[in-house]
Short mmCIF file of N, CA and C in Angstrom, two decimals:
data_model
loop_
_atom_site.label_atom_id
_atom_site.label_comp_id
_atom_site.label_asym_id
_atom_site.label_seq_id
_atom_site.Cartn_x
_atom_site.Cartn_y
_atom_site.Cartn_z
N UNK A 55 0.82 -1.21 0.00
CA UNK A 55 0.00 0.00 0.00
C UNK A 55 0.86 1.27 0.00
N UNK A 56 0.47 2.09 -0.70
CA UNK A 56 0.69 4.13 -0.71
C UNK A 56 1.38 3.70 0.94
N UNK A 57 2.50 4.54 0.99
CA UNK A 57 3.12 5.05 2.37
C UNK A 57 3.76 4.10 3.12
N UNK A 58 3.37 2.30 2.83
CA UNK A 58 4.16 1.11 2.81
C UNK A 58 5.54 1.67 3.59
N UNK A 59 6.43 1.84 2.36
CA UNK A 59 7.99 1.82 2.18
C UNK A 59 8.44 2.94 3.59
N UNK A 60 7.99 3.92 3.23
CA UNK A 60 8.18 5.30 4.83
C UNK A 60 7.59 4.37 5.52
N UNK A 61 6.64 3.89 6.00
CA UNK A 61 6.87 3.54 7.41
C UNK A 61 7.32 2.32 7.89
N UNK A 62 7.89 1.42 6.88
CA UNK A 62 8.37 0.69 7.55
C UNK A 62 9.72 0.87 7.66
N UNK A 63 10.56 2.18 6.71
CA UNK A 63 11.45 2.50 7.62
C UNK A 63 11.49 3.32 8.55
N UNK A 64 10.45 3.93 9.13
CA UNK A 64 10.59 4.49 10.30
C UNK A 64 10.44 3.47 11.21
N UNK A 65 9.80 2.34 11.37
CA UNK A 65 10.13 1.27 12.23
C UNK A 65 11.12 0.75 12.49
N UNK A 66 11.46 0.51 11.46
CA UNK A 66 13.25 -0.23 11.27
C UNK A 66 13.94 0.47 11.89
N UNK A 67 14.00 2.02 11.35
CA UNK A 67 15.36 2.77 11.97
C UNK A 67 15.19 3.40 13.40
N UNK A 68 13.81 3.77 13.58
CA UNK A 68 13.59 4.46 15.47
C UNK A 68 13.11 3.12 16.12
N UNK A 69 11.97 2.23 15.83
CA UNK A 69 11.59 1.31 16.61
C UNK A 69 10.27 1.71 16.97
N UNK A 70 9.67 2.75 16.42
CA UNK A 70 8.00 3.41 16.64
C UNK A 70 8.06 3.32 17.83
N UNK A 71 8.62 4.08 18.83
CA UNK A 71 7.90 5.04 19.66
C UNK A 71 8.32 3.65 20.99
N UNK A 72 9.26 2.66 20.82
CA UNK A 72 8.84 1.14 21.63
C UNK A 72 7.50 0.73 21.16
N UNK A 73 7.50 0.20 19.84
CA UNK A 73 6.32 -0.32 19.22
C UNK A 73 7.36 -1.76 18.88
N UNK A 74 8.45 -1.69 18.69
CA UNK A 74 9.87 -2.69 18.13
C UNK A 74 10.85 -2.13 18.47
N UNK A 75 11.77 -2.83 18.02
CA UNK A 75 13.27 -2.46 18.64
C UNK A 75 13.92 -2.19 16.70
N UNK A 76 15.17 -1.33 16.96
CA UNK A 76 15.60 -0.78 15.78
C UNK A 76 16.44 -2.29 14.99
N UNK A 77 15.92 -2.11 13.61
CA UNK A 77 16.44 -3.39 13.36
C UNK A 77 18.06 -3.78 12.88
N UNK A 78 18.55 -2.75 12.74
CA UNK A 78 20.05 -3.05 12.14
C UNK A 78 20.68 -3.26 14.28
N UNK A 79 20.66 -3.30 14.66
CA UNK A 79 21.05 -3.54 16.23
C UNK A 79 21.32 -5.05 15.65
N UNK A 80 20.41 -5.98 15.31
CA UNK A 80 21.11 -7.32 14.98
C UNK A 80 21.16 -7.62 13.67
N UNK A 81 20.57 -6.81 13.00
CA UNK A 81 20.44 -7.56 11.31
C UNK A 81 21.86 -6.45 10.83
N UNK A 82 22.20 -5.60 11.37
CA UNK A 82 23.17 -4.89 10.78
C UNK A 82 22.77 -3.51 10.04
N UNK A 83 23.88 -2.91 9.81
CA UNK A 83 23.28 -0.72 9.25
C UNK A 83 22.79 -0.95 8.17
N UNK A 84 22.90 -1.86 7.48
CA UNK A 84 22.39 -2.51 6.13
C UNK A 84 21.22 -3.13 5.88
N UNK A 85 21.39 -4.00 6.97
CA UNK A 85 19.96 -4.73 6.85
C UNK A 85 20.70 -6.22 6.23
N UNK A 86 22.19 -6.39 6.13
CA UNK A 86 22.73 -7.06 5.40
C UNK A 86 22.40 -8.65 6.05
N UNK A 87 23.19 -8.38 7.51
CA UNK A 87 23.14 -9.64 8.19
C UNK A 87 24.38 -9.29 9.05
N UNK A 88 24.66 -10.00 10.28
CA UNK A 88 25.71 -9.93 10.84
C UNK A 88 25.84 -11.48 11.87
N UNK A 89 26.42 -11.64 11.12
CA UNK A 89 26.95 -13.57 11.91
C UNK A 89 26.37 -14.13 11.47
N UNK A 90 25.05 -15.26 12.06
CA UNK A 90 24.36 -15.85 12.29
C UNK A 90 23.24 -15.27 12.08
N UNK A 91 23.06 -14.09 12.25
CA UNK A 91 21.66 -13.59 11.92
C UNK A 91 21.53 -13.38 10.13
N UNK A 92 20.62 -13.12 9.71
CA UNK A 92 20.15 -13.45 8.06
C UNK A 92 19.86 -11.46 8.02
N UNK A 93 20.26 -11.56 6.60
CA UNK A 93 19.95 -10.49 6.13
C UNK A 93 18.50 -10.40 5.79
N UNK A 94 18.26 -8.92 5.52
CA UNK A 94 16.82 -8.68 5.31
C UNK A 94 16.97 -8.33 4.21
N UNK A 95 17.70 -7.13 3.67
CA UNK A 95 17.68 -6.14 2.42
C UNK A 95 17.49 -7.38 1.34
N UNK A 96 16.50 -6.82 0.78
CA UNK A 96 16.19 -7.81 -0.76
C UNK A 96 15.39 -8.63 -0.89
N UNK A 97 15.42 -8.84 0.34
CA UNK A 97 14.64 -10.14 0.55
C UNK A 97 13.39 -9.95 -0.02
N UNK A 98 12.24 -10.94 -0.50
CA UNK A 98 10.74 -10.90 -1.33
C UNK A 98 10.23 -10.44 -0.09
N UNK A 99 9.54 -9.47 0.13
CA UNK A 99 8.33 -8.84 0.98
C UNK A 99 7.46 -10.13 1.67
N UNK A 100 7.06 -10.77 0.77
CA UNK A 100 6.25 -11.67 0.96
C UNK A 100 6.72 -12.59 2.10
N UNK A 101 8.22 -12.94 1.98
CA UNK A 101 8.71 -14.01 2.72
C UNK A 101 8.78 -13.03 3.85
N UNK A 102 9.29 -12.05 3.62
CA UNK A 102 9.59 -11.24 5.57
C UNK A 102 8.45 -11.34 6.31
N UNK A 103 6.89 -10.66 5.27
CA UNK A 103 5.59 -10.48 6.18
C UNK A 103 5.84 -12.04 6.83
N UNK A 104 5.87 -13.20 5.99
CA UNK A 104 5.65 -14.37 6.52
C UNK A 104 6.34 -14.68 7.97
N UNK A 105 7.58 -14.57 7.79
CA UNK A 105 8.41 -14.51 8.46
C UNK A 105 8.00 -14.38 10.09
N UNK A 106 7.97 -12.62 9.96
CA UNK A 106 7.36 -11.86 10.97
C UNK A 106 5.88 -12.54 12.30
N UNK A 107 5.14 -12.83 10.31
CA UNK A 107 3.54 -13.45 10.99
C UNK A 107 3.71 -14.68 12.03
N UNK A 108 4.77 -15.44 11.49
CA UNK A 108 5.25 -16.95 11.90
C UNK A 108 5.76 -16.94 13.26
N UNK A 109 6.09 -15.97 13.18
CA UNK A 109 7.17 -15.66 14.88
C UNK A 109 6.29 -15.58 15.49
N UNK A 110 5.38 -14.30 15.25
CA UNK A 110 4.64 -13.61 16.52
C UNK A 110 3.22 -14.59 16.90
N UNK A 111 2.98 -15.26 15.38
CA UNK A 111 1.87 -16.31 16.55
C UNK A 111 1.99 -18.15 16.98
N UNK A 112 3.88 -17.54 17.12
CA UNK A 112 4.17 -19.35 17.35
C UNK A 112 4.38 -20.18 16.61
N UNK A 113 4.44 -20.03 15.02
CA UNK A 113 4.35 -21.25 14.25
C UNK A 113 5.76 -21.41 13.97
N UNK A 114 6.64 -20.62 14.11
CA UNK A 114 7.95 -20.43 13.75
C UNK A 114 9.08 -21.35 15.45
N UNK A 115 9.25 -21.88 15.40
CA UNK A 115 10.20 -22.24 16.75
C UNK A 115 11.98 -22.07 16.55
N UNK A 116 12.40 -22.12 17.59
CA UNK A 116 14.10 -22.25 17.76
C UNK A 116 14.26 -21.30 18.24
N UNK A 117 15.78 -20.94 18.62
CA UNK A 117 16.19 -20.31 20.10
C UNK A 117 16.45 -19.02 19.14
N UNK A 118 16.72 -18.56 17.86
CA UNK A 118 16.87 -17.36 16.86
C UNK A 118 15.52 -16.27 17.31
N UNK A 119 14.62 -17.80 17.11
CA UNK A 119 13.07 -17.53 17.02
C UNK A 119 12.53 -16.67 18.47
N UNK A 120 12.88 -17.19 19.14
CA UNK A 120 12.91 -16.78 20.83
C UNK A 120 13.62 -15.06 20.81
N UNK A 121 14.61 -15.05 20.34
CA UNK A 121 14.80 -13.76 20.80
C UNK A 121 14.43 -12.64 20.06
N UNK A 122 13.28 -12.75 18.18
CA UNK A 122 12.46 -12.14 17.65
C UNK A 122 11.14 -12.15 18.20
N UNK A 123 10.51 -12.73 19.19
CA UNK A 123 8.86 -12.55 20.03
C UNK A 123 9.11 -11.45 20.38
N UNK A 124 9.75 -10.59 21.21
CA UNK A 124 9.72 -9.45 21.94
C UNK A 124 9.50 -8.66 20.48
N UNK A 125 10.09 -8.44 19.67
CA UNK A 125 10.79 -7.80 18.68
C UNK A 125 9.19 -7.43 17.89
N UNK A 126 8.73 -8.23 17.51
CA UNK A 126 7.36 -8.83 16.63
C UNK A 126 6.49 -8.21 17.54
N UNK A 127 6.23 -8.76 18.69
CA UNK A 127 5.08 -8.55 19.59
C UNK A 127 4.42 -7.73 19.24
N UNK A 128 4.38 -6.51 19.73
CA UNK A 128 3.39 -5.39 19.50
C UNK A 128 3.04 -4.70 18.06
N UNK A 129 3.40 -5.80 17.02
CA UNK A 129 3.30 -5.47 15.99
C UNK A 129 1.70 -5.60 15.10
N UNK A 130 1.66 -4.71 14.00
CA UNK A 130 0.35 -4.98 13.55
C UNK A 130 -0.10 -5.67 12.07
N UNK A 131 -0.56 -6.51 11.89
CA UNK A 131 -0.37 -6.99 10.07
C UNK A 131 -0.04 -5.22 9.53
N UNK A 132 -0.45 -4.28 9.92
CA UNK A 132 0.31 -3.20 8.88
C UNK A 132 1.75 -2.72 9.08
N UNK A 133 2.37 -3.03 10.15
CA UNK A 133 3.72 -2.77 10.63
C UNK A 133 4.17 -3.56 9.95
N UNK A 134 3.99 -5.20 10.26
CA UNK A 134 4.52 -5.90 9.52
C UNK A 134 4.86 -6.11 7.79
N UNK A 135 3.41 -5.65 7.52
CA UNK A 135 3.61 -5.37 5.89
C UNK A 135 4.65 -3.86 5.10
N UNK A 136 4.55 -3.06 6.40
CA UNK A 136 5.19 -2.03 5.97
C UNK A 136 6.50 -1.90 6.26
N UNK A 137 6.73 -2.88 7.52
CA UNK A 137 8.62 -3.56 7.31
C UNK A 137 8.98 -4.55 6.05
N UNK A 138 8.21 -5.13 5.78
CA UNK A 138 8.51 -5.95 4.92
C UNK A 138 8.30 -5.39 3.64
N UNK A 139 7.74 -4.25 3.12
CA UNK A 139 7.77 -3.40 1.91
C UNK A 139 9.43 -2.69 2.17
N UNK A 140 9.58 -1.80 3.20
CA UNK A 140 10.83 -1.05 3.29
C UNK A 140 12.37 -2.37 3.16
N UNK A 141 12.13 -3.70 3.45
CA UNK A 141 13.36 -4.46 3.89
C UNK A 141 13.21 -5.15 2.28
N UNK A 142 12.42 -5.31 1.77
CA UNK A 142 12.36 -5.50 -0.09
C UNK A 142 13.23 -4.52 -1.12
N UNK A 143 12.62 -3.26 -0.18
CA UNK A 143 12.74 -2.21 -1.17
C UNK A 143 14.49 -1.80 -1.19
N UNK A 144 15.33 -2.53 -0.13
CA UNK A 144 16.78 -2.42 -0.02
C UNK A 144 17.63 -2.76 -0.76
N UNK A 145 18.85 -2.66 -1.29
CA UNK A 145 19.55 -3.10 -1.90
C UNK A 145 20.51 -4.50 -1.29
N UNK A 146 19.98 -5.66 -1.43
CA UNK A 146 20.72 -7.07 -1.18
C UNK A 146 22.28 -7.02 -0.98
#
């Protein structure tokens, strides 16, 4: 949707207000990846919303998985769709 891409980087980069936590803290200033954690930038929209959806209502498990619940939590199918428009819209 119109306005998508802005707000899901204003999520990414402030964390809305403690709505989420800022996301390059573990994914990196890029969005690239750093260690063990997976990059975002590039990634299909589709797979992040999934991603996101999977975490926050349990269907997703493992100890990675565990420390994205906090992260997800207070999130809304439009947060989520509008991180996952801005983390598409990056350069891989």
């Amino acid at each position: 949707p119109k306005g998508s891409i802005a707000a899901g980087e204003t999520l990414a980069t402030t964390g809305g207000s403690g709505k989420t936590f800022q996301c390059m803290i573990c994914h990196g200033a890029n969005y690239k990846g750093v260690g063990n954690v997976p990059g975002l930038a590039g990634r299909g929209a589709i797979y992040i919303f999934r991603q996101l959806y999977d975490i926050q209502h349990g269907t997703s498990k493992g100890d990675a998985v565990a420390l994205m619940r906090p992260v997800v939590a207070k999130l809304t199918q439009d947060d989520m769709i509008a991180l996952a428009a801005f983390m598409s819209s990056r350069d891989p």
